[in-house]
Protein backbone atom coordinates (compact mmCIF):
# COMPACT_ATOMS: atom_id res chain seq x y z
CA UNK A 1 0.00 0.00 0.00
CA UNK A 2 1.38 3.42 -0.93
CA UNK A 3 1.96 6.00 1.77
CA UNK A 4 1.62 8.88 -0.70
CA UNK A 5 -0.89 11.52 0.43
CA UNK A 6 -4.19 11.70 -1.43
CA UNK A 7 -4.16 14.78 -3.67
CA UNK A 8 -6.63 17.56 -3.09
CA UNK A 9 -9.39 17.70 -5.75
CA UNK A 10 -7.89 20.94 -7.02
CA UNK A 11 -4.60 19.14 -7.71
CA UNK A 12 -6.16 16.39 -9.85
CA UNK A 13 -5.06 16.54 -13.47
CA UNK A 14 -7.72 17.95 -15.79
CA UNK A 15 -8.92 15.86 -18.71
CA UNK A 16 -9.74 17.02 -22.24
CA UNK A 17 -13.44 16.69 -21.44
CA UNK A 18 -12.99 18.94 -18.39
CA UNK A 19 -11.34 21.60 -20.54
CA UNK A 20 -13.99 21.27 -23.25
CA UNK A 21 -16.73 21.68 -20.63
CA UNK A 22 -15.23 24.99 -19.50
CA UNK A 23 -14.70 26.08 -23.10
CA UNK A 24 -18.41 25.43 -23.76
CA UNK A 25 -19.37 27.73 -20.89
CA UNK A 26 -17.14 30.43 -22.32
CA UNK A 27 -18.80 30.12 -25.73
CA UNK A 28 -22.22 30.50 -24.09
CA UNK A 29 -21.02 33.54 -22.14
CA UNK A 30 -19.68 35.14 -25.33
CA UNK A 31 -22.96 34.52 -27.16
CA UNK A 32 -24.92 36.06 -24.28
CA UNK A 33 -22.69 39.14 -24.19
CA UNK A 34 -21.32 38.41 -20.71
CA UNK A 35 -17.71 38.58 -21.90
CA UNK A 36 -16.06 40.37 -24.83
CA UNK A 37 -14.40 38.58 -27.77
CA UNK A 38 -10.96 39.59 -26.46
CA UNK A 39 -11.75 38.26 -22.99
CA UNK A 40 -13.17 35.07 -24.49
CA UNK A 41 -9.94 34.56 -26.41
CA UNK A 42 -7.80 35.19 -23.33
CA UNK A 43 -9.83 32.85 -21.12
CA UNK A 44 -9.91 30.14 -23.77
CA UNK A 45 -6.13 30.23 -23.97
CA UNK A 46 -6.03 29.80 -20.19
CA UNK A 47 -8.39 26.80 -20.41
CA UNK A 48 -6.13 24.81 -22.69
CA UNK A 49 -3.06 25.83 -20.74
CA UNK A 50 -4.58 24.47 -17.50
CA UNK A 51 -3.17 21.26 -16.07
CA UNK A 52 -5.38 20.76 -12.98
CA UNK A 53 -9.03 21.18 -12.02
CA UNK A 54 -8.00 23.91 -9.60
CA UNK A 55 -6.63 25.99 -12.48
CA UNK A 56 -9.87 25.60 -14.45
CA UNK A 57 -12.28 26.72 -11.74
CA UNK A 58 -11.33 30.45 -11.58
CA UNK A 59 -11.72 30.88 -15.34
CA UNK A 60 -15.53 30.74 -15.17
CA UNK A 61 -16.13 31.51 -11.50
CA UNK A 62 -17.86 34.81 -12.40
CA UNK A 63 -20.16 33.18 -14.97
CA UNK A 64 -23.49 31.40 -14.33
CA UNK A 65 -23.70 27.64 -14.54
CA UNK A 66 -25.06 26.28 -17.80
CA UNK A 67 -27.99 23.88 -17.50
CA UNK A 68 -26.41 21.45 -19.98
CA UNK A 69 -22.89 21.83 -18.60
CA UNK A 70 -22.51 20.32 -15.11
CA UNK A 71 -19.87 21.72 -12.76
CA UNK A 72 -16.40 20.28 -12.63
CA UNK A 73 -16.08 17.22 -10.37
CA UNK A 74 -14.24 18.99 -7.60
CA UNK A 75 -15.73 16.90 -4.78
CA UNK A 76 -15.10 18.35 -1.33
CA UNK A 77 -13.84 21.94 -1.05
CA UNK A 78 -10.18 21.94 -1.91
CA UNK A 79 -7.67 23.00 0.65
CA UNK A 80 -5.00 24.58 -1.51
CA UNK A 81 -5.26 28.36 -2.02
CA UNK A 82 -7.17 29.45 -5.09
CA UNK A 83 -6.55 32.68 -6.94
CA UNK A 84 -8.56 35.64 -5.67
CA UNK A 85 -10.01 38.32 -7.91
CA UNK A 86 -11.26 41.88 -7.74
CA UNK A 87 -12.81 42.86 -4.44
CA UNK A 88 -11.85 39.51 -2.92
CA UNK A 89 -8.33 40.92 -2.74
CA UNK A 90 -9.35 43.36 0.01
CA UNK A 91 -8.71 41.65 3.34
CA UNK A 92 -8.86 42.47 7.03
CA UNK A 93 -5.30 41.62 8.00
CA UNK A 94 -1.99 43.28 8.80
CA UNK A 95 0.28 44.46 6.01
CA UNK A 96 3.45 42.48 5.29
CA UNK A 97 5.63 45.55 4.82
CA UNK A 98 5.52 49.25 4.11
CA UNK A 99 8.52 49.99 1.90
CA UNK A 100 11.15 48.71 -0.52
CA UNK A 101 14.61 50.28 -0.76
CA UNK A 102 17.30 49.64 -3.34
CA UNK A 103 20.55 51.57 -2.84
CA UNK A 104 23.05 50.57 -5.53
CA UNK A 105 21.44 47.14 -5.43
CA UNK A 106 18.12 45.40 -5.95
CA UNK A 107 14.91 44.65 -4.05
CA UNK A 108 11.85 42.59 -4.85
CA UNK A 109 8.39 42.13 -3.35
CA UNK A 110 6.29 39.40 -4.94
CA UNK A 111 4.09 36.36 -4.34
CA UNK A 112 1.14 36.35 -1.96
CA UNK A 113 1.56 39.39 0.29
CA UNK A 114 -0.63 42.04 1.88
CA UNK A 115 -0.15 45.65 0.76
CA UNK A 116 -0.76 48.55 3.19
CA UNK A 117 -2.80 51.62 2.36
CA UNK A 118 0.43 53.48 1.50
CA UNK A 119 3.55 51.74 0.22
CA UNK A 120 6.89 53.48 -0.41
CA UNK A 121 9.52 52.41 -2.93
CA UNK A 122 12.84 54.20 -3.41
CA UNK A 123 15.47 53.13 -5.91
CA UNK A 124 18.78 55.02 -5.93
CA UNK A 125 21.18 53.65 -8.55
CA UNK A 126 19.41 50.33 -8.11
CA UNK A 127 16.31 48.42 -9.14
CA UNK A 128 13.04 47.39 -7.47
CA UNK A 129 10.32 45.03 -8.65
CA UNK A 130 6.92 45.16 -6.95
CA UNK A 131 4.61 42.35 -8.12
CA UNK A 132 0.93 42.83 -7.24
CA UNK A 133 -0.49 39.91 -9.24
CA UNK A 134 -1.10 37.72 -6.17
CA UNK A 135 -1.29 40.54 -3.62
CA UNK A 136 -4.04 41.31 -1.12
CA UNK A 137 -4.86 44.85 0.02
CA UNK A 138 -5.82 46.29 3.40
CA UNK A 139 -8.06 48.93 1.81
CA UNK A 140 -9.84 49.49 -1.47
CA UNK A 141 -7.59 52.44 -2.41
CA UNK A 142 -3.84 51.96 -2.18
CA UNK A 143 -1.14 54.51 -2.89
CA UNK A 144 2.31 53.42 -4.06
CA UNK A 145 4.82 56.25 -3.80
CA UNK A 146 7.56 55.19 -6.20
CA UNK A 147 10.65 57.38 -6.58
CA UNK A 148 13.65 56.46 -8.72
CA UNK A 149 16.93 58.37 -8.88
CA UNK A 150 19.29 57.00 -11.50
CA UNK A 151 17.54 53.69 -10.93
CA UNK A 152 14.44 51.81 -11.97
CA UNK A 153 11.18 50.55 -10.45
CA UNK A 154 8.86 48.08 -12.13
CA UNK A 155 5.36 47.58 -10.72
CA UNK A 156 3.62 44.47 -12.11
CA UNK A 157 -0.18 44.45 -11.97
CA UNK A 158 -2.93 41.98 -13.02
CA UNK A 159 -6.00 42.84 -15.08
CA UNK A 160 -8.54 42.75 -12.22
CA UNK A 161 -7.45 45.90 -10.40
CA UNK A 162 -7.63 49.54 -11.44
CA UNK A 163 -4.35 51.45 -11.72
CA UNK A 164 -3.87 55.20 -11.93
CA UNK A 165 -0.41 56.63 -12.59
CA UNK A 166 0.43 60.26 -11.82
CA UNK A 167 4.21 60.37 -11.78
CA UNK A 168 6.72 62.79 -13.27
CA UNK A 169 9.79 61.92 -15.29
CA UNK A 170 12.73 64.32 -15.18
CA UNK A 171 15.29 63.17 -17.71
CA UNK A 172 13.60 59.83 -17.19
CA UNK A 173 10.34 57.99 -17.74
CA UNK A 174 7.20 57.45 -15.64
CA UNK A 175 4.28 55.58 -17.16
CA UNK A 176 2.25 52.47 -17.97
CA UNK A 177 3.09 49.68 -20.39
CA UNK A 178 0.09 47.68 -21.59
CA UNK A 179 -2.63 50.30 -21.26
CA UNK A 180 -6.04 49.49 -19.85
CA UNK A 181 -7.00 46.05 -18.50
CA UNK A 182 -8.30 43.52 -21.04
CA UNK A 183 -11.53 43.02 -19.09
CA UNK A 184 -13.89 45.26 -17.18
CA UNK A 185 -12.80 45.71 -13.57
CA UNK A 186 -15.64 44.75 -11.24
CA UNK A 187 -17.15 47.31 -8.84
CA UNK A 188 -15.37 47.36 -5.50
CA UNK A 189 -12.08 46.06 -6.89
CA UNK A 190 -8.85 47.59 -5.54
CA UNK A 191 -7.63 50.89 -6.94
CA UNK A 192 -3.86 51.43 -6.96
CA UNK A 193 -2.49 54.95 -7.39
CA UNK A 194 1.17 55.26 -8.34
CA UNK A 195 2.78 58.61 -7.55
CA UNK A 196 6.33 59.95 -7.52
CA UNK A 197 9.22 61.12 -9.62
CA UNK A 198 11.80 59.47 -11.84
CA UNK A 199 15.01 61.50 -11.94
CA UNK A 200 17.36 60.18 -14.60
CA UNK A 201 15.65 56.85 -14.05
CA UNK A 202 12.41 55.09 -14.76
CA UNK A 203 9.20 53.93 -13.07
CA UNK A 204 7.06 51.61 -15.16
CA UNK A 205 3.72 49.93 -14.44
CA UNK A 206 3.38 46.72 -16.45
CA UNK A 207 0.32 44.51 -16.87
CA UNK A 208 1.16 40.81 -16.97
CA UNK A 209 -0.99 37.65 -16.75
CA UNK A 210 -1.03 35.60 -13.58
CA UNK A 211 0.42 32.07 -13.53
CA UNK A 212 -2.88 30.36 -14.33
CA UNK A 213 -3.54 32.86 -17.13
CA UNK A 214 -0.51 32.12 -19.30
CA UNK A 215 -2.04 32.20 -22.78
CA UNK A 216 0.68 31.15 -25.19
CA UNK A 217 0.48 27.37 -24.93
CA UNK A 218 -3.25 27.24 -25.51
CA UNK A 219 -3.39 29.26 -28.71
CA UNK A 220 -3.04 26.28 -31.05
CA UNK A 221 -5.87 24.40 -29.34
CA UNK A 222 -8.02 27.54 -29.30
CA UNK A 223 -7.57 28.08 -33.03
CA UNK A 224 -8.52 24.47 -33.69
CA UNK A 225 -11.66 24.88 -31.60
CA UNK A 226 -12.67 28.13 -33.32
CA UNK A 227 -12.11 26.51 -36.73
CA UNK A 228 -14.64 23.80 -35.82
CA UNK A 229 -17.33 26.32 -34.84
PDB file of N, CA, C and O in Angstrom, residues 146-188:
ATOM      1  N   UNK A 146       6.373  55.791  -5.577  1.00  0.00           N
ATOM      2  CA  UNK A 146       7.556  55.189  -6.198  1.00  0.00           C
ATOM      3  C   UNK A 146       8.468  56.283  -6.735  1.00  0.00           C
ATOM      4  O   UNK A 146       8.094  57.023  -7.657  1.00  0.00           O
ATOM      5  N   UNK A 147       9.666  56.395  -6.162  1.00  0.00           N
ATOM      6  CA  UNK A 147      10.652  57.384  -6.584  1.00  0.00           C
ATOM      7  C   UNK A 147      11.932  56.675  -7.032  1.00  0.00           C
ATOM      8  O   UNK A 147      12.429  55.785  -6.331  1.00  0.00           O
ATOM      9  N   UNK A 148      12.424  57.061  -8.191  1.00  0.00           N
ATOM     10  CA  UNK A 148      13.650  56.461  -8.721  1.00  0.00           C
ATOM     11  C   UNK A 148      14.651  57.555  -9.078  1.00  0.00           C
ATOM     12  O   UNK A 148      14.311  58.507  -9.787  1.00  0.00           O
ATOM     13  N   UNK A 149      15.861  57.420  -8.577  1.00  0.00           N
ATOM     14  CA  UNK A 149      16.930  58.367  -8.883  1.00  0.00           C
ATOM     15  C   UNK A 149      18.101  57.594  -9.487  1.00  0.00           C
ATOM     16  O   UNK A 149      18.773  56.820  -8.795  1.00  0.00           O
ATOM     17  N   UNK A 150      18.274  57.749 -10.768  1.00  0.00           N
ATOM     18  CA  UNK A 150      19.290  56.997 -11.503  1.00  0.00           C
ATOM     19  C   UNK A 150      19.113  55.485 -11.254  1.00  0.00           C
ATOM     20  O   UNK A 150      20.078  54.734 -11.147  1.00  0.00           O
ATOM     21  N   UNK A 151      17.873  55.094 -11.144  1.00  0.00           N
ATOM     22  CA  UNK A 151      17.537  53.692 -10.928  1.00  0.00           C
ATOM     23  C   UNK A 151      16.211  53.378 -11.599  1.00  0.00           C
ATOM     24  O   UNK A 151      15.658  54.198 -12.346  1.00  0.00           O
ATOM     25  N   UNK A 152      15.682  52.203 -11.326  1.00  0.00           N
ATOM     26  CA  UNK A 152      14.441  51.806 -11.969  1.00  0.00           C
ATOM     27  C   UNK A 152      13.511  51.063 -11.023  1.00  0.00           C
ATOM     28  O   UNK A 152      13.951  50.320 -10.151  1.00  0.00           O
ATOM     29  N   UNK A 153      12.209  51.258 -11.214  1.00  0.00           N
ATOM     30  CA  UNK A 153      11.180  50.553 -10.447  1.00  0.00           C
ATOM     31  C   UNK A 153      10.156  50.007 -11.437  1.00  0.00           C
ATOM     32  O   UNK A 153       9.635  50.739 -12.281  1.00  0.00           O
ATOM     33  N   UNK A 154       9.896  48.712 -11.320  1.00  0.00           N
ATOM     34  CA  UNK A 154       8.860  48.079 -12.134  1.00  0.00           C
ATOM     35  C   UNK A 154       7.751  47.587 -11.211  1.00  0.00           C
ATOM     36  O   UNK A 154       8.009  46.860 -10.254  1.00  0.00           O
ATOM     37  N   UNK A 155       6.525  47.993 -11.506  1.00  0.00           N
ATOM     38  CA  UNK A 155       5.357  47.576 -10.721  1.00  0.00           C
ATOM     39  C   UNK A 155       4.489  46.711 -11.624  1.00  0.00           C
ATOM     40  O   UNK A 155       3.950  47.186 -12.630  1.00  0.00           O
ATOM     41  N   UNK A 156       4.371  45.430 -11.289  1.00  0.00           N
ATOM     42  CA  UNK A 156       3.624  44.468 -12.112  1.00  0.00           C
ATOM     43  C   UNK A 156       2.213  44.329 -11.545  1.00  0.00           C
ATOM     44  O   UNK A 156       2.033  44.070 -10.351  1.00  0.00           O
ATOM     45  N   UNK A 157       1.217  44.500 -12.414  1.00  0.00           N
ATOM     46  CA  UNK A 157      -0.179  44.446 -11.968  1.00  0.00           C
ATOM     47  C   UNK A 157      -0.978  43.467 -12.820  1.00  0.00           C
ATOM     48  O   UNK A 157      -0.667  43.247 -13.995  1.00  0.00           O
ATOM     49  N   UNK A 158      -2.042  42.870 -12.253  1.00  0.00           N
ATOM     50  CA  UNK A 158      -2.934  41.981 -13.020  1.00  0.00           C
ATOM     51  C   UNK A 158      -4.042  42.794 -13.666  1.00  0.00           C
ATOM     52  O   UNK A 158      -4.095  44.027 -13.529  1.00  0.00           O
ATOM     53  N   UNK A 159      -4.957  42.113 -14.353  1.00  0.00           N
ATOM     54  CA  UNK A 159      -6.002  42.842 -15.076  1.00  0.00           C
ATOM     55  C   UNK A 159      -7.295  43.013 -14.282  1.00  0.00           C
ATOM     56  O   UNK A 159      -8.284  43.498 -14.823  1.00  0.00           O
ATOM     57  N   UNK A 160      -7.303  42.630 -12.992  1.00  0.00           N
ATOM     58  CA  UNK A 160      -8.536  42.745 -12.223  1.00  0.00           C
ATOM     59  C   UNK A 160      -8.476  43.856 -11.180  1.00  0.00           C
ATOM     60  O   UNK A 160      -9.321  43.907 -10.290  1.00  0.00           O
ATOM     61  N   UNK A 161      -7.494  44.739 -11.271  1.00  0.00           N
ATOM     62  CA  UNK A 161      -7.447  45.897 -10.397  1.00  0.00           C
ATOM     63  C   UNK A 161      -7.282  47.147 -11.248  1.00  0.00           C
ATOM     64  O   UNK A 161      -6.761  47.096 -12.359  1.00  0.00           O
ATOM     65  N   UNK A 162      -7.742  48.271 -10.725  1.00  0.00           N
ATOM     66  CA  UNK A 162      -7.628  49.540 -11.443  1.00  0.00           C
ATOM     67  C   UNK A 162      -6.346  50.238 -11.031  1.00  0.00           C
ATOM     68  O   UNK A 162      -6.007  50.273  -9.844  1.00  0.00           O
ATOM     69  N   UNK A 163      -5.619  50.780 -12.003  1.00  0.00           N
ATOM     70  CA  UNK A 163      -4.346  51.446 -11.721  1.00  0.00           C
ATOM     71  C   UNK A 163      -4.372  52.855 -12.306  1.00  0.00           C
ATOM     72  O   UNK A 163      -4.761  53.058 -13.454  1.00  0.00           O
ATOM     73  N   UNK A 164      -3.955  53.807 -11.494  1.00  0.00           N
ATOM     74  CA  UNK A 164      -3.871  55.195 -11.932  1.00  0.00           C
ATOM     75  C   UNK A 164      -2.453  55.703 -11.664  1.00  0.00           C
ATOM     76  O   UNK A 164      -1.981  55.632 -10.522  1.00  0.00           O
ATOM     77  N   UNK A 165      -1.799  56.195 -12.699  1.00  0.00           N
ATOM     78  CA  UNK A 165      -0.409  56.633 -12.589  1.00  0.00           C
ATOM     79  C   UNK A 165      -0.333  58.140 -12.758  1.00  0.00           C
ATOM     80  O   UNK A 165      -0.823  58.694 -13.738  1.00  0.00           O
ATOM     81  N   UNK A 166       0.269  58.800 -11.780  1.00  0.00           N
ATOM     82  CA  UNK A 166       0.430  60.256 -11.825  1.00  0.00           C
ATOM     83  C   UNK A 166       1.848  60.637 -11.412  1.00  0.00           C
ATOM     84  O   UNK A 166       2.053  61.402 -10.481  1.00  0.00           O
ATOM     85  N   UNK A 167       2.828  60.074 -12.088  1.00  0.00           N
ATOM     86  CA  UNK A 167       4.212  60.374 -11.777  1.00  0.00           C
ATOM     87  C   UNK A 167       4.821  61.347 -12.763  1.00  0.00           C
ATOM     88  O   UNK A 167       4.241  61.660 -13.808  1.00  0.00           O
ATOM     89  N   UNK A 168       6.013  61.814 -12.435  1.00  0.00           N
ATOM     90  CA  UNK A 168       6.718  62.791 -13.268  1.00  0.00           C
ATOM     91  C   UNK A 168       8.101  62.246 -13.607  1.00  0.00           C
ATOM     92  O   UNK A 168       8.821  61.768 -12.724  1.00  0.00           O
ATOM     93  N   UNK A 169       8.454  62.324 -14.861  1.00  0.00           N
ATOM     94  CA  UNK A 169       9.785  61.922 -15.287  1.00  0.00           C
ATOM     95  C   UNK A 169      10.655  63.135 -15.580  1.00  0.00           C
ATOM     96  O   UNK A 169      10.254  64.004 -16.366  1.00  0.00           O
ATOM     97  N   UNK A 170      11.797  63.231 -14.936  1.00  0.00           N
ATOM     98  CA  UNK A 170      12.735  64.324 -15.178  1.00  0.00           C
ATOM     99  C   UNK A 170      14.015  63.703 -15.736  1.00  0.00           C
ATOM    100  O   UNK A 170      14.753  63.029 -15.025  1.00  0.00           O
ATOM    101  N   UNK A 171      14.205  63.872 -17.021  1.00  0.00           N
ATOM    102  CA  UNK A 171      15.289  63.173 -17.711  1.00  0.00           C
ATOM    103  C   UNK A 171      15.161  61.663 -17.484  1.00  0.00           C
ATOM    104  O   UNK A 171      16.152  60.933 -17.348  1.00  0.00           O
ATOM    105  N   UNK A 172      13.913  61.238 -17.404  1.00  0.00           N
ATOM    106  CA  UNK A 172      13.604  59.831 -17.187  1.00  0.00           C
ATOM    107  C   UNK A 172      12.173  59.544 -17.633  1.00  0.00           C
ATOM    108  O   UNK A 172      11.535  60.395 -18.251  1.00  0.00           O
ATOM    109  N   UNK A 173      11.688  58.371 -17.310  1.00  0.00           N
ATOM    110  CA  UNK A 173      10.343  57.992 -17.739  1.00  0.00           C
ATOM    111  C   UNK A 173       9.474  57.544 -16.581  1.00  0.00           C
ATOM    112  O   UNK A 173       9.954  56.940 -15.617  1.00  0.00           O
ATOM    113  N   UNK A 174       8.156  57.831 -16.681  1.00  0.00           N
ATOM    114  CA  UNK A 174       7.201  57.447 -15.643  1.00  0.00           C
ATOM    115  C   UNK A 174       5.882  57.140 -16.350  1.00  0.00           C
ATOM    116  O   UNK A 174       5.223  58.043 -16.858  1.00  0.00           O
ATOM    117  N   UNK A 175       5.497  55.877 -16.413  1.00  0.00           N
ATOM    118  CA  UNK A 175       4.282  55.578 -17.158  1.00  0.00           C
ATOM    119  C   UNK A 175       3.829  54.140 -17.052  1.00  0.00           C
ATOM    120  O   UNK A 175       4.302  53.363 -16.223  1.00  0.00           O
ATOM    121  N   UNK A 176       2.886  53.788 -17.958  1.00  0.00           N
ATOM    122  CA  UNK A 176       2.249  52.472 -17.969  1.00  0.00           C
ATOM    123  C   UNK A 176       2.550  51.774 -19.279  1.00  0.00           C
ATOM    124  O   UNK A 176       2.473  52.388 -20.346  1.00  0.00           O
ATOM    125  N   UNK A 177       2.888  50.498 -19.206  1.00  0.00           N
ATOM    126  CA  UNK A 177       3.091  49.675 -20.393  1.00  0.00           C
ATOM    127  C   UNK A 177       1.978  48.640 -20.435  1.00  0.00           C
ATOM    128  O   UNK A 177       1.825  47.853 -19.522  1.00  0.00           O
ATOM    129  N   UNK A 178       1.176  48.660 -21.488  1.00  0.00           N
ATOM    130  CA  UNK A 178       0.091  47.684 -21.593  1.00  0.00           C
ATOM    131  C   UNK A 178      -1.281  48.311 -21.568  1.00  0.00           C
ATOM    132  O   UNK A 178      -2.271  47.668 -21.875  1.00  0.00           O
ATOM    133  N   UNK A 179      -1.367  49.594 -21.201  1.00  0.00           N
ATOM    134  CA  UNK A 179      -2.634  50.297 -21.259  1.00  0.00           C
ATOM    135  C   UNK A 179      -3.668  49.778 -20.285  1.00  0.00           C
ATOM    136  O   UNK A 179      -3.360  49.303 -19.195  1.00  0.00           O
ATOM    137  N   UNK A 180      -4.928  49.864 -20.709  1.00  0.00           N
ATOM    138  CA  UNK A 180      -6.042  49.491 -19.850  1.00  0.00           C
ATOM    139  C   UNK A 180      -6.148  47.973 -19.711  1.00  0.00           C
ATOM    140  O   UNK A 180      -5.620  47.230 -20.530  1.00  0.00           O
ATOM    141  N   UNK A 181      -6.821  47.495 -18.663  1.00  0.00           N
ATOM    142  CA  UNK A 181      -7.000  46.052 -18.500  1.00  0.00           C
ATOM    143  C   UNK A 181      -7.811  45.477 -19.640  1.00  0.00           C
ATOM    144  O   UNK A 181      -8.609  46.171 -20.274  1.00  0.00           O
ATOM    145  N   UNK A 182      -7.618  44.159 -19.920  1.00  0.00           N
ATOM    146  CA  UNK A 182      -8.302  43.522 -21.037  1.00  0.00           C
ATOM    147  C   UNK A 182      -9.763  43.234 -20.733  1.00  0.00           C
ATOM    148  O   UNK A 182     -10.543  42.957 -21.616  1.00  0.00           O
ATOM    149  N   UNK A 183     -10.152  43.269 -19.466  1.00  0.00           N
ATOM    150  CA  UNK A 183     -11.532  43.019 -19.089  1.00  0.00           C
ATOM    151  C   UNK A 183     -12.009  44.140 -18.181  1.00  0.00           C
ATOM    152  O   UNK A 183     -11.230  44.924 -17.649  1.00  0.00           O
ATOM    153  N   UNK A 184     -13.318  44.223 -18.021  1.00  0.00           N
ATOM    154  CA  UNK A 184     -13.894  45.258 -17.182  1.00  0.00           C
ATOM    155  C   UNK A 184     -13.618  44.936 -15.720  1.00  0.00           C
ATOM    156  O   UNK A 184     -13.880  43.832 -15.254  1.00  0.00           O
ATOM    157  N   UNK A 185     -13.080  45.904 -14.992  1.00  0.00           N
ATOM    158  CA  UNK A 185     -12.796  45.712 -13.572  1.00  0.00           C
ATOM    159  C   UNK A 185     -14.107  45.781 -12.807  1.00  0.00           C
ATOM    160  O   UNK A 185     -14.899  46.717 -12.978  1.00  0.00           O
ATOM    161  N   UNK A 186     -14.367  44.800 -11.946  1.00  0.00           N
ATOM    162  CA  UNK A 186     -15.635  44.748 -11.242  1.00  0.00           C
ATOM    163  C   UNK A 186     -15.731  45.850 -10.194  1.00  0.00           C
ATOM    164  O   UNK A 186     -14.717  46.309  -9.659  1.00  0.00           O
ATOM    165  N   UNK A 187     -16.967  46.300  -9.883  1.00  0.00           N
ATOM    166  CA  UNK A 187     -17.147  47.313  -8.839  1.00  0.00           C
ATOM    167  C   UNK A 187     -16.583  46.820  -7.504  1.00  0.00           C
ATOM    168  O   UNK A 187     -16.744  45.667  -7.145  1.00  0.00           O
ATOM    169  N   UNK A 188     -15.928  47.723  -6.786  1.00  0.00           N
ATOM    170  CA  UNK A 188     -15.374  47.356  -5.495  1.00  0.00           C
ATOM    171  C   UNK A 188     -13.989  46.775  -5.553  1.00  0.00           C
ATOM    172  O   UNK A 188     -13.395  46.469  -4.518  1.00  0.00           O
TER     173      UNK A 188
END
